[in-house]
PDB file of C-alpha atoms in Angstrom:
ATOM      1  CA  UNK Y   1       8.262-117.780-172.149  1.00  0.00           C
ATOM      2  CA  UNK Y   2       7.533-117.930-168.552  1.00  0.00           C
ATOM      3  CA  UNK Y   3       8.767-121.380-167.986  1.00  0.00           C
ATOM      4  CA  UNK Y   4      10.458-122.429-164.959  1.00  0.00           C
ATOM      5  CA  UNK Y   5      13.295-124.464-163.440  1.00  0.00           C
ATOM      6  CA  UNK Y   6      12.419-123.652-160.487  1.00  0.00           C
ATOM      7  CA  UNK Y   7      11.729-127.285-158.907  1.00  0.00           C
ATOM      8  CA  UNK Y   8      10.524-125.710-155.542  1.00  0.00           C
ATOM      9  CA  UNK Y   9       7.201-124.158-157.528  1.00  0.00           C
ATOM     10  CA  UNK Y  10       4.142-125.797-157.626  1.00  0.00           C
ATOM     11  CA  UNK Y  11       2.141-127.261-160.435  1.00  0.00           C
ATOM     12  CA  UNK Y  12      -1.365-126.585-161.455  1.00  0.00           C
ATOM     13  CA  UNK Y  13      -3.103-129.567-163.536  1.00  0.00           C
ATOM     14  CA  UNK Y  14      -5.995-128.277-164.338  1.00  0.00           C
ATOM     15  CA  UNK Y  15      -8.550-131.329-166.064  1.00  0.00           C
ATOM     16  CA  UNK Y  16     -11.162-129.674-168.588  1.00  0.00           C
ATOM     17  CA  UNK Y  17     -15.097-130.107-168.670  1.00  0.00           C
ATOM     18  CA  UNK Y  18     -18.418-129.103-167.814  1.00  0.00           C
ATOM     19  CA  UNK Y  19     -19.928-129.368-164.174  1.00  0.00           C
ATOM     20  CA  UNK Y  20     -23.186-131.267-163.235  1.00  0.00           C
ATOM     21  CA  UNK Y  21     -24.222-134.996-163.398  1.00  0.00           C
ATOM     22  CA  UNK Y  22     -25.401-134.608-166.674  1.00  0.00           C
ATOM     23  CA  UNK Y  23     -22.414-133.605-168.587  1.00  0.00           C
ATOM     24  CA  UNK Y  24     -20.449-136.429-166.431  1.00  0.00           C
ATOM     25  CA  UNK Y  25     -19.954-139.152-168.592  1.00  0.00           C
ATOM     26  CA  UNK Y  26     -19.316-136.906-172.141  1.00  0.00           C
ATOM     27  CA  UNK Y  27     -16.448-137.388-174.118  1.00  0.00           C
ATOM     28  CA  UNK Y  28     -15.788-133.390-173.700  1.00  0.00           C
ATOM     29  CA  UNK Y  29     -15.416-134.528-169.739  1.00  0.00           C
ATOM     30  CA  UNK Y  30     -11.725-136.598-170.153  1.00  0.00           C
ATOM     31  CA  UNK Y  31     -10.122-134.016-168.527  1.00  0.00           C
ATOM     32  CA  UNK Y  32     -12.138-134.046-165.277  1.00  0.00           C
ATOM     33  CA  UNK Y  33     -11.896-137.717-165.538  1.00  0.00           C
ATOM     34  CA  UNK Y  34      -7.954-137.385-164.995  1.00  0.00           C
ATOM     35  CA  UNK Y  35      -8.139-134.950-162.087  1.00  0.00           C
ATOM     36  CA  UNK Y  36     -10.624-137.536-160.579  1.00  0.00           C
ATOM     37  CA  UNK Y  37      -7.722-140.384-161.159  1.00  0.00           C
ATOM     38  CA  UNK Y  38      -5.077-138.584-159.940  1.00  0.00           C
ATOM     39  CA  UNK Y  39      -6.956-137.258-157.103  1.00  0.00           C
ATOM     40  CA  UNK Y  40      -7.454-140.769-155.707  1.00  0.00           C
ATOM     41  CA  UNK Y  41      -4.047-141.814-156.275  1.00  0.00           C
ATOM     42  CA  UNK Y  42      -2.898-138.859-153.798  1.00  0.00           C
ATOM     43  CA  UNK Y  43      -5.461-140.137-151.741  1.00  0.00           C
ATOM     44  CA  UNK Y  44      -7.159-136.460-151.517  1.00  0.00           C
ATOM     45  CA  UNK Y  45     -11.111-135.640-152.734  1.00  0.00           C
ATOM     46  CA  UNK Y  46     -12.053-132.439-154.582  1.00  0.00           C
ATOM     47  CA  UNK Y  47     -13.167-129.458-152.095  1.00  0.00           C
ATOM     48  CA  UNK Y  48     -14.449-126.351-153.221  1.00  0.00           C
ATOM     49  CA  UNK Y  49     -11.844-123.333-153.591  1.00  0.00           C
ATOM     50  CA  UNK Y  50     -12.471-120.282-151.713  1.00  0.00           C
ATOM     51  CA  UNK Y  51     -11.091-117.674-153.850  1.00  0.00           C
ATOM     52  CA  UNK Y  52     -11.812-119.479-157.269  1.00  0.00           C
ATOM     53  CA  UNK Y  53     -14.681-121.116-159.319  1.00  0.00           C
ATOM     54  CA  UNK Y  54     -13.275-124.545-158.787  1.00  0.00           C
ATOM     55  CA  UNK Y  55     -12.810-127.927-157.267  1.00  0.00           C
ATOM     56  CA  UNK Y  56      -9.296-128.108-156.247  1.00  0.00           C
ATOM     57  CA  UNK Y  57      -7.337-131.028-154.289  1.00  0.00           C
ATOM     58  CA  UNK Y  58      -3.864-130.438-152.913  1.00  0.00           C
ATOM     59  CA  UNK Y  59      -0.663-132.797-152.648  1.00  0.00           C
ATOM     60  CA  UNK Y  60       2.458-133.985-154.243  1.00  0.00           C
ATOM     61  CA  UNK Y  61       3.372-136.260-156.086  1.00  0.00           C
ATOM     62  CA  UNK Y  62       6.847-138.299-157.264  1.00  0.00           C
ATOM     63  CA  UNK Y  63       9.131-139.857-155.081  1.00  0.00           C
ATOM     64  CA  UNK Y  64      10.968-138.789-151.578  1.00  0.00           C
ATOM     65  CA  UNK Y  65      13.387-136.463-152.620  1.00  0.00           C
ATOM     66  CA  UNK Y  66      14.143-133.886-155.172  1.00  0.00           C
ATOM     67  CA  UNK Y  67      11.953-135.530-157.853  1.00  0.00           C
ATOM     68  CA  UNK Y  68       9.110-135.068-154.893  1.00  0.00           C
ATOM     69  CA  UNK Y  69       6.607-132.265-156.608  1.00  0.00           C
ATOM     70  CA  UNK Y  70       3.394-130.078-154.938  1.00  0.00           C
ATOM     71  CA  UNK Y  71       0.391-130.386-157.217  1.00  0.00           C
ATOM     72  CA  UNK Y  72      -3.227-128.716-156.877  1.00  0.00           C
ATOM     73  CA  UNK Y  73      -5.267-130.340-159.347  1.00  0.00           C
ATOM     74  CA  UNK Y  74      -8.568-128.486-160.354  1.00  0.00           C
ATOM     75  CA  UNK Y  75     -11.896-128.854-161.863  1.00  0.00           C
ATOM     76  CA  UNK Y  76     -12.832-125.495-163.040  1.00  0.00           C
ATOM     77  CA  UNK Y  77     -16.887-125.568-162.201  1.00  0.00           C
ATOM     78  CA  UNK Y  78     -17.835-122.631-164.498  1.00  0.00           C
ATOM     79  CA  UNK Y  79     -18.291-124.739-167.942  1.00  0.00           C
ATOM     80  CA  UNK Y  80     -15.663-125.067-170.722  1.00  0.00           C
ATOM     81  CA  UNK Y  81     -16.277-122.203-172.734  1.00  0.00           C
ATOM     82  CA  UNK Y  82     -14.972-119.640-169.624  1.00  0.00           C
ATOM     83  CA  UNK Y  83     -12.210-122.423-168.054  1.00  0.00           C
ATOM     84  CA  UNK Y  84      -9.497-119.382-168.303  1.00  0.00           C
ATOM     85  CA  UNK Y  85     -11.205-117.504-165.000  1.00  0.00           C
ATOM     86  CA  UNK Y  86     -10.855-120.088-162.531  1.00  0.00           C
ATOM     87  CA  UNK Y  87      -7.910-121.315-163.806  1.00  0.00           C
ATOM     88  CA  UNK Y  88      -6.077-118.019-163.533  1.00  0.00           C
ATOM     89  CA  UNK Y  89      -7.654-117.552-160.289  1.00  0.00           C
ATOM     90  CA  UNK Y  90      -5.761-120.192-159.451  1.00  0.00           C
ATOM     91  CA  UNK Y  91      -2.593-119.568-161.104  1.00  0.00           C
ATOM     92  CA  UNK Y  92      -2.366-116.718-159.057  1.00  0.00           C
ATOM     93  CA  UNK Y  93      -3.722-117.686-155.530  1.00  0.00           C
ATOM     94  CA  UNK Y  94      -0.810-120.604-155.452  1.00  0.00           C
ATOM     95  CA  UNK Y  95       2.165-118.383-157.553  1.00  0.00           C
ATOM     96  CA  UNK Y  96       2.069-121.348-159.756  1.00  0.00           C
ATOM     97  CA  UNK Y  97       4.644-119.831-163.320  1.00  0.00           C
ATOM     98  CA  UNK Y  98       2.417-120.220-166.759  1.00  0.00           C
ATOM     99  CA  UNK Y  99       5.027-122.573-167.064  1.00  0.00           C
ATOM    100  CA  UNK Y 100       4.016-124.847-164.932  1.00  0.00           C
ATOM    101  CA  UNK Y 101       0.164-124.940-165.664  1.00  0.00           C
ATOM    102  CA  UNK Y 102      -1.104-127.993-167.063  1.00  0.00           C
ATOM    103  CA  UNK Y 103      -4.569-128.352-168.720  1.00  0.00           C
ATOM    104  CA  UNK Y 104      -6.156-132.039-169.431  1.00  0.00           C
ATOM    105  CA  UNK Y 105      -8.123-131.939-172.470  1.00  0.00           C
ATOM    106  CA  UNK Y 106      -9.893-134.113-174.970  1.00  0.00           C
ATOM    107  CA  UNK Y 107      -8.951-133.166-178.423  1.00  0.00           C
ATOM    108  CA  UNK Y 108     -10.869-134.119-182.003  1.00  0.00           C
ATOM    109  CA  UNK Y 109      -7.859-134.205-184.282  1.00  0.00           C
ATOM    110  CA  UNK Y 110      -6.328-137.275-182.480  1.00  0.00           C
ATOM    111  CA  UNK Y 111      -7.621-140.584-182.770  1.00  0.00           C
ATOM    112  CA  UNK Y 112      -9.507-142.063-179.505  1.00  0.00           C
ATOM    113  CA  UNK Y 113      -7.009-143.090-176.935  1.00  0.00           C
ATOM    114  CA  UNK Y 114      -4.120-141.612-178.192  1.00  0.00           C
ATOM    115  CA  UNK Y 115      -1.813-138.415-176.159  1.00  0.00           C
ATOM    116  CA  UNK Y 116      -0.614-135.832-176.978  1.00  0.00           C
ATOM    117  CA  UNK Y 117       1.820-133.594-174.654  1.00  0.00           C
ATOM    118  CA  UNK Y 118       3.022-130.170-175.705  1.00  0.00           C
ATOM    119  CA  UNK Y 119       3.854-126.865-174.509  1.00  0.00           C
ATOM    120  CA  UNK Y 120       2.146-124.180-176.101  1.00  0.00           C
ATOM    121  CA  UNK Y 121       0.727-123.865-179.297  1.00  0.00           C
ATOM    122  CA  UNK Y 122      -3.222-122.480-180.258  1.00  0.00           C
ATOM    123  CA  UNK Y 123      -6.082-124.154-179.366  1.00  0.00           C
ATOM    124  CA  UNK Y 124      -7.507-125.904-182.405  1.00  0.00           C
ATOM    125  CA  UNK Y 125     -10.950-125.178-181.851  1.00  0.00           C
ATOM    126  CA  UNK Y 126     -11.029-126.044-177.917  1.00  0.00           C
ATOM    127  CA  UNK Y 127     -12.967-123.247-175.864  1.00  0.00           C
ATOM    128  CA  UNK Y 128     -11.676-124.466-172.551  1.00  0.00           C
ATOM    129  CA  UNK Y 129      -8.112-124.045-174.157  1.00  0.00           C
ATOM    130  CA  UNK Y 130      -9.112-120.863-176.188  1.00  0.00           C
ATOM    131  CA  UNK Y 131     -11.053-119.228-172.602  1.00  0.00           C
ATOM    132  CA  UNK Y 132      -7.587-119.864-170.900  1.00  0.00           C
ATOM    133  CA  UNK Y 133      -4.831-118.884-173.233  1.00  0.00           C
ATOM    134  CA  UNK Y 134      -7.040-115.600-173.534  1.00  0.00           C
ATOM    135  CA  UNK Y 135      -6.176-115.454-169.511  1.00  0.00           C
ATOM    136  CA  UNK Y 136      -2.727-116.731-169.964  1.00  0.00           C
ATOM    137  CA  UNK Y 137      -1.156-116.681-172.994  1.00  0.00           C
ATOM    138  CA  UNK Y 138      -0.770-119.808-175.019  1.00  0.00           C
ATOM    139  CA  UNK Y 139       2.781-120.963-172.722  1.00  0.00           C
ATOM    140  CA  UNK Y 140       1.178-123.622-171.220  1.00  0.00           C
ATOM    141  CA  UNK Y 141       1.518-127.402-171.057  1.00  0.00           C
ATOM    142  CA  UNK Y 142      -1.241-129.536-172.809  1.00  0.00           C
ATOM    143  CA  UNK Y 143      -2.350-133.335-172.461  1.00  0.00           C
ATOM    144  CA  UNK Y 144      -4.278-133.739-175.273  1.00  0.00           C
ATOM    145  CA  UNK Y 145      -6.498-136.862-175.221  1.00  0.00           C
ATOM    146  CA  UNK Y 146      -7.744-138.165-178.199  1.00  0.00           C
ATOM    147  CA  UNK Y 147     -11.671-138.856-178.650  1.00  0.00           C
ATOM    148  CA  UNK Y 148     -11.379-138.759-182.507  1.00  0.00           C
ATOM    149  CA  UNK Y 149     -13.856-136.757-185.217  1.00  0.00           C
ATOM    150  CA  UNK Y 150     -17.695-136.969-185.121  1.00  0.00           C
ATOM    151  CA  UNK Y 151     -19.028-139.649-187.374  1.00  0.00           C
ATOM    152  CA  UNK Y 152     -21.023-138.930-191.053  1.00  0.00           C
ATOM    153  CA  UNK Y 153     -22.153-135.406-190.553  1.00  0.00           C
ATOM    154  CA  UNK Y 154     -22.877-134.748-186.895  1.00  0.00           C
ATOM    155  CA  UNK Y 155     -22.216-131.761-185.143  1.00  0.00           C
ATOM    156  CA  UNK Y 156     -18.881-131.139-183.328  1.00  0.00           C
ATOM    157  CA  UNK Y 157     -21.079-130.132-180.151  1.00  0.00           C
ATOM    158  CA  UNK Y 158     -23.307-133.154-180.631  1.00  0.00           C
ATOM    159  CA  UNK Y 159     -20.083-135.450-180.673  1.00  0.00           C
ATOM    160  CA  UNK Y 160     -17.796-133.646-177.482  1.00  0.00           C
ATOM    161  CA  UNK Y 161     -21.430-133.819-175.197  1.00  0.00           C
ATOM    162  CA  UNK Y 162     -22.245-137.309-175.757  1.00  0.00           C
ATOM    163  CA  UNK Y 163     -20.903-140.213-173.526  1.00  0.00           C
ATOM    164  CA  UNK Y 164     -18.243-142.144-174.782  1.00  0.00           C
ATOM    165  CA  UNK Y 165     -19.667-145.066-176.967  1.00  0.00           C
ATOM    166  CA  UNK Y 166     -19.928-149.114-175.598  1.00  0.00           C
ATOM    167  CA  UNK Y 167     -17.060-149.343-177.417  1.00  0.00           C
ATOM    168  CA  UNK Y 168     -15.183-146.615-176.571  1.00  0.00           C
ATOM    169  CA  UNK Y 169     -16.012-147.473-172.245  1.00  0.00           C
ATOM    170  CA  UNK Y 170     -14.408-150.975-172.938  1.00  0.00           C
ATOM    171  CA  UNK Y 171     -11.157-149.154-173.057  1.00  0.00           C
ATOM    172  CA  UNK Y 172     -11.688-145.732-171.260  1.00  0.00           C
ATOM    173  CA  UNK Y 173     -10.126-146.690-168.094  1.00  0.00           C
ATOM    174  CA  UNK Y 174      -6.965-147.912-169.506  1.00  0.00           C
ATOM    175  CA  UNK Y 175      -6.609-144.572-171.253  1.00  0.00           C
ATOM    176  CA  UNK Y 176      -7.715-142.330-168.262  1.00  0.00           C
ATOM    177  CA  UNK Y 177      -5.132-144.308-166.274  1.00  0.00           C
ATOM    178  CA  UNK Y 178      -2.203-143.850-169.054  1.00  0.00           C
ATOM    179  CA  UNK Y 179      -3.086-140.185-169.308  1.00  0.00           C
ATOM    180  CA  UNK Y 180      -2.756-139.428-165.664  1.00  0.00           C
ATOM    181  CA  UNK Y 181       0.681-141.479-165.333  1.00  0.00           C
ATOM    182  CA  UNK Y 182       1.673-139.192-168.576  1.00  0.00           C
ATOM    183  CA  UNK Y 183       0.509-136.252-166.040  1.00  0.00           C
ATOM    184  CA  UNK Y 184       2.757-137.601-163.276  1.00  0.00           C
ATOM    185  CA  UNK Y 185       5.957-138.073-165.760  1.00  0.00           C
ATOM    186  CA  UNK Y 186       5.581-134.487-167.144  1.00  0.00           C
ATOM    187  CA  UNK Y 187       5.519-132.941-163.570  1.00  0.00           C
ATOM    188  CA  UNK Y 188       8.240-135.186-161.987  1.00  0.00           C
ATOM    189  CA  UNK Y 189      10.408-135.764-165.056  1.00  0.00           C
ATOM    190  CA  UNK Y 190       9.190-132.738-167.696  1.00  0.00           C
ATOM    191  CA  UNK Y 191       8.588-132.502-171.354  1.00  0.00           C
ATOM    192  CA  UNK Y 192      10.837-134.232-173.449  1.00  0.00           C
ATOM    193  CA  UNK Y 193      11.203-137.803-171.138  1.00  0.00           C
ATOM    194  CA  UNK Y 194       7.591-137.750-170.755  1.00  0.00           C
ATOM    195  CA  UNK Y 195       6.478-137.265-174.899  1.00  0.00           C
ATOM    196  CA  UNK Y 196       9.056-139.629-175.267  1.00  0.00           C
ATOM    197  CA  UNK Y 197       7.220-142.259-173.307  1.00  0.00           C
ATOM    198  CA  UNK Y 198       3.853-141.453-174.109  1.00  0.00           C
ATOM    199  CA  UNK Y 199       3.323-139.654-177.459  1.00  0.00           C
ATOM    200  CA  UNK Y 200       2.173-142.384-179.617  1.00  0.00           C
TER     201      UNK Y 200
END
């Protein structure tokens, strides 16, 4: 497994969803919602990537000192189903170790609200995840957020493109916010601490 230790390499957090105004409020969108958050917190706004299909923002993240970590946070622009070509695009312009990839994703099998963080694994379905562990390999981190199954009998694709209920909204920016600090704690602090604290 390409995984490093190497504290001095950068991260790539990489949020998951489909470009345009359009597709900006769908539940299939939670990933780009994250980037968005964490983006502001660094204080940075998206630009457009030279060598890559993507929105990017660099910075770092985590306290003064060794805990202190470089981040380029994406939006891949060229729709879910082919995520994996900007993202390895990426991966390669900044030498960033599969390792230390991180893709922001909504995911059906957990219930709305709820994370999920994990290295590795298949992709249940996703095409974002399936488009880049066809790039990548599967070693990557996930932060699965949950949106829950489609009700009665409609359509996976109906469910993932449609906004996020009235419901649903009343909550959505507590969750956004917990699932970018759960970013933050698996760059600064890794894996284990940061399921710990936020796997529910």
């Amino acid at each position: 497994m390409d995984v490093t230790t190497d504290a001095g390499a950068p991260w790539l957090v990489a949020g998951l969803g489909n470009p345009g105004p359009e597709y900006a409020a769908n539940r299939h969108n939670v990933g780009f919602m994250v980037a968005d958050l964490l983006a502001e917190r660094i204080g940075a706004r998206f630009k457009r990537h030279g060598k890559a299909q993507a929105q990017v923002v660099e910075g770092r993240i985590g306290p003064p000192g060794p805990a202190n970590r470089r981040v380029i946070l994406a939006k891949p622009m060229s729709f879910m189903n082919v995520s994996g070509g900007p993202v390895t695009a990426l991966r390669d312009f900044y030498k960033v170790p599969v390792g230390n990839v991180v893709a922001v994703h909504d995911e059906l099998d957990i219930d709305y609200g709820v994370l999920r963080l994990k290295l590795g694994g298949g992709d249940n379905g996703h095409n974002g995840l399936k488009s880049i562990t066809k790039s990548l390999g599967p070693d990557y981190h996930r932060v699965r957020f949950g949106i829950g199954r489609p009700p009665g009998r409609m359509p996976v694709a109906d469910f993932v493109l449609r906004d996020f209920s009235s419901a649903e909204r009343k909550e959505l920016d507590y969750f956004v916010d917990r699932a970018a600090d759960a970013v933050e704690a698996l760059v600064i602090e890794g894996l284990e601490r940061a399921q710990s604290a936020y796997n529910s």
